[in-house]
C-alpha positions as a Markdown table, in Angstrom:
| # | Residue | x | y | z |
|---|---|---|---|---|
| 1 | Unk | 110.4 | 75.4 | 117.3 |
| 2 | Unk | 113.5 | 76.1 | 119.6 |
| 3 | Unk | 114.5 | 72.6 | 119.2 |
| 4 | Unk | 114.4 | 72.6 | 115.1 |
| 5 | Unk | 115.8 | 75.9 | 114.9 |
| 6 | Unk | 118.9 | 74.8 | 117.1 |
| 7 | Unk | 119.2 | 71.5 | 114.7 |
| 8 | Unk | 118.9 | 73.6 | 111.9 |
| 9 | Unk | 121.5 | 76.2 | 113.0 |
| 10 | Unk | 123.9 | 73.2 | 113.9 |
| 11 | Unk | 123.9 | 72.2 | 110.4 |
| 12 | Unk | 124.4 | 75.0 | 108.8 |
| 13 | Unk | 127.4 | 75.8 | 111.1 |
| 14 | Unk | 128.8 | 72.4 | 110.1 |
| 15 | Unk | 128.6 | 71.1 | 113.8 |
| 16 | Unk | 126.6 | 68.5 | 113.2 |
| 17 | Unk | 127.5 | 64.6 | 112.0 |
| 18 | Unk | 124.7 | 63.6 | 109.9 |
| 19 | Unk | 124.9 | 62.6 | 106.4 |
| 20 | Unk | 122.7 | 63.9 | 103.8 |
| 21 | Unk | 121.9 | 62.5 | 100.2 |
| 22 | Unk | 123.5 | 64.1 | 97.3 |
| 23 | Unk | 121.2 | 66.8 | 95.8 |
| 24 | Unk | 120.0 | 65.6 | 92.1 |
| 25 | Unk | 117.9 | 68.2 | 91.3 |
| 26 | Unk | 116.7 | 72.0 | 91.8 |
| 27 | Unk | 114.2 | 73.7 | 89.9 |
| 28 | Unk | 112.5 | 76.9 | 90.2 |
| 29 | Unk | 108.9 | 76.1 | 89.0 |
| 30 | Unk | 107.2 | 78.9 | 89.4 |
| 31 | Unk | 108.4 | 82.6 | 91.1 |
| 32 | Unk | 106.3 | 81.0 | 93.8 |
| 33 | Unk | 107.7 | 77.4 | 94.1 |
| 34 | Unk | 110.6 | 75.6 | 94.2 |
| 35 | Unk | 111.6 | 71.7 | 93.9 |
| 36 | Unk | 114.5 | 69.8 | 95.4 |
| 37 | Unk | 115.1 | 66.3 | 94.5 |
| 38 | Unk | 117.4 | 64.2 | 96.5 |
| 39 | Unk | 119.5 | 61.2 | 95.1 |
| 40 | Unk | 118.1 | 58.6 | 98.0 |
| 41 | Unk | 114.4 | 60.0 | 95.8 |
| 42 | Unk | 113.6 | 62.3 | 98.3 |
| 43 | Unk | 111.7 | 65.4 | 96.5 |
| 44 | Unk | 110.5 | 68.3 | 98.4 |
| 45 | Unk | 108.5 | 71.2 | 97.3 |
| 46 | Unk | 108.9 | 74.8 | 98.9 |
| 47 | Unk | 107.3 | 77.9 | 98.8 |
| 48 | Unk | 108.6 | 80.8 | 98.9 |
| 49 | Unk | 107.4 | 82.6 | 101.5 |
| 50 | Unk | 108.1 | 78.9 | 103.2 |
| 51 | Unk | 112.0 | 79.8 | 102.0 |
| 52 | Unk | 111.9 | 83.4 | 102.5 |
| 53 | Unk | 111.1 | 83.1 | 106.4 |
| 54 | Unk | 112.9 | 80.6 | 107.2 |
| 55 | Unk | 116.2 | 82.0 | 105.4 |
| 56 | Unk | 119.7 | 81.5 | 106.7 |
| 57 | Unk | 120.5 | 84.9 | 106.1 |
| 58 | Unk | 121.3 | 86.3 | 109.6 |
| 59 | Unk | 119.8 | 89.7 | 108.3 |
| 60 | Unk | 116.4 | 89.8 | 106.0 |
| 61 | Unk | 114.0 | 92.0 | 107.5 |
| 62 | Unk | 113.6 | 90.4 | 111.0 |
| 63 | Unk | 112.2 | 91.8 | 113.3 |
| 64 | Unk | 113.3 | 90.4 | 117.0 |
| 65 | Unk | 110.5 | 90.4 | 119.4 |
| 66 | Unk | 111.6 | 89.0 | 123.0 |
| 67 | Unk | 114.6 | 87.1 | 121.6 |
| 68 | Unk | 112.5 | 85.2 | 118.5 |
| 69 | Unk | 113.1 | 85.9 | 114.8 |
| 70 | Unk | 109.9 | 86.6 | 113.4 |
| 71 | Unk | 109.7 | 88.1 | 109.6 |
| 72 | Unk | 106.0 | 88.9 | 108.7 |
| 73 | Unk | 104.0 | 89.9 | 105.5 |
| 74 | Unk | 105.6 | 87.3 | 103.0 |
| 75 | Unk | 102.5 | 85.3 | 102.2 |
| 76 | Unk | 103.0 | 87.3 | 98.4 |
| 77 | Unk | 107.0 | 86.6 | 98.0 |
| 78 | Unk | 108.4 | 85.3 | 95.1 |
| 79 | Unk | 111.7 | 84.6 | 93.7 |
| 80 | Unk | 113.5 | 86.5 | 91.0 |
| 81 | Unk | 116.6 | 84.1 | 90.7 |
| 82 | Unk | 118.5 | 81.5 | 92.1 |
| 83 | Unk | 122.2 | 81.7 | 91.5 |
| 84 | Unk | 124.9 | 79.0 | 92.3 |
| 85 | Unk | 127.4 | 78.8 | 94.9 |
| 86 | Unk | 129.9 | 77.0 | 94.6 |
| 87 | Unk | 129.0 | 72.8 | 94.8 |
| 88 | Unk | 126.9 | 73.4 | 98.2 |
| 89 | Unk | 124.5 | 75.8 | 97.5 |
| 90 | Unk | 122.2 | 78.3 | 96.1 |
| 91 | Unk | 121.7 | 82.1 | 96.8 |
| 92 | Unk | 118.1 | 82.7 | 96.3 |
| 93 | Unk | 116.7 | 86.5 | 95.5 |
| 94 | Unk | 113.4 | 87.6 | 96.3 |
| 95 | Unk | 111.2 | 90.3 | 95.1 |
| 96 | Unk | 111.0 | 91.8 | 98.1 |
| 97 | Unk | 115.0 | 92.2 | 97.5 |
| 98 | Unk | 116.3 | 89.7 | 100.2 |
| 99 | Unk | 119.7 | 88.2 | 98.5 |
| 100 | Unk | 121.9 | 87.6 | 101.2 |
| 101 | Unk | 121.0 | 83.7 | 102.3 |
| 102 | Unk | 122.5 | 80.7 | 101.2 |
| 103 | Unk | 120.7 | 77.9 | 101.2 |
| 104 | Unk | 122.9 | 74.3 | 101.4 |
| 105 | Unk | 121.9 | 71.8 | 99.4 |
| 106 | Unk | 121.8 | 69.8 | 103.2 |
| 107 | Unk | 119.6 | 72.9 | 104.6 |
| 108 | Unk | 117.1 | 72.6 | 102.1 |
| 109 | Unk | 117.1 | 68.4 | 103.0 |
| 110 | Unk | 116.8 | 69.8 | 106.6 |
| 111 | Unk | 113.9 | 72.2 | 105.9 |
| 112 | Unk | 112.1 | 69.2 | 104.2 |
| 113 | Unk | 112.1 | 66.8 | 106.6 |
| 114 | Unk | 111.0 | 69.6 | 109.3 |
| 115 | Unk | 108.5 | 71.4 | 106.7 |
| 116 | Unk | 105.3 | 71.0 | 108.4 |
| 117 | Unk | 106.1 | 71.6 | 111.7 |
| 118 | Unk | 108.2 | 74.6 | 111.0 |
| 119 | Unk | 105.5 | 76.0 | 109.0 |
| 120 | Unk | 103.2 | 75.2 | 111.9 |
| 121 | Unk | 105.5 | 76.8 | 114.2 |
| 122 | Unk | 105.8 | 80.0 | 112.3 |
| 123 | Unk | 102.1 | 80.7 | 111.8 |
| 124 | Unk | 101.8 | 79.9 | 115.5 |
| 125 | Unk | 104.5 | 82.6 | 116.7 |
| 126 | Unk | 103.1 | 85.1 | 114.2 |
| 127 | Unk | 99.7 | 84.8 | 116.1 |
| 128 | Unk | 101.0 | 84.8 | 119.2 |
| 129 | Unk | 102.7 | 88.3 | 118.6 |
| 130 | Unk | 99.6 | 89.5 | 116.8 |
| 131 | Unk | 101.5 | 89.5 | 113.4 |
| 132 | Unk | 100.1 | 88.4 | 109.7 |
| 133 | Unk | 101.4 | 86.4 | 106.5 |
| 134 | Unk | 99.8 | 89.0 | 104.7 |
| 135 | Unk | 101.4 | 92.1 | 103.6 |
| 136 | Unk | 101.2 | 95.6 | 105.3 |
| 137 | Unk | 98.5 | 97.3 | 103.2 |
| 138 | Unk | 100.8 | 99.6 | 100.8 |
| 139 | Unk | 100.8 | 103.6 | 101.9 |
| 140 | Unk | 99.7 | 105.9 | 99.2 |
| 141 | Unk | 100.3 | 109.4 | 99.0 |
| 142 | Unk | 97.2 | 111.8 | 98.0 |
């Protein structure tokens, strides 16, 4: 997961040299799902818990245990809006209120390509520190 991360975090900090396809189309289908279409035909579909955790935000909720970003409890996220920026991007809001990551067009390409093992890789590090996809259960007063 290191390894992706680091790739990841190259590209969005524009230190990397690979070329991406031009973006030809977002849609939001659902408050749950999202679908990127690339101009090379490339389509990718995202949840958004899939999104939310994996967020470029450097904030949003993370909680830092032994040096790993690990954000819990999203399984249920959905998103309220997506609103653009500028040419290379979207900012995407959640109902959970996270608005502060923007997502390249190229990040999104990135994220694709890596979906499954990302996705395999967070599950993994949520088990490992005894964490859930599932909510908290919601306190109630009585």
């Amino acid at each position: 997961m290191l390894a992706i991360t680091r790739v990841l975090s190259r590209r969005i900090h524009g230190t990397s040299d690979v070329t991406f396809p031009k973006l030809s189309g977002f849609s939001i289908i659902s408050p749950k799902n999202v679908e990127v279409e690339f101009a090379n035909g490339t389509k990718f579909s995202f949840s958004s818990e899939f999104l939310r955790v994996h967020s470029p935000a450097a904030d949003g909720k993370v909680r830092s245990i032994g040096g790993e970003k690990v954000i819990s409890g999203r399984r249920y996220v959905g998103i309220m809006s997506a609103e653009p920026v500028g040419n290379y991007g979207v900012r995407l809001v959640f109902d959970d209120l996270h608005r502060t990551g923007i997502y390249p067009w190229d990040y999104f390409y990135e994220l694709g390509s890596n979906k499954f093992g990302l996705m395999r890789n967070y599950i993994k590090t949520l088990q490992k520190h005894n964490l859930s996809r599932e909510p908290p259960p919601s306190r109630r007063k009585k």
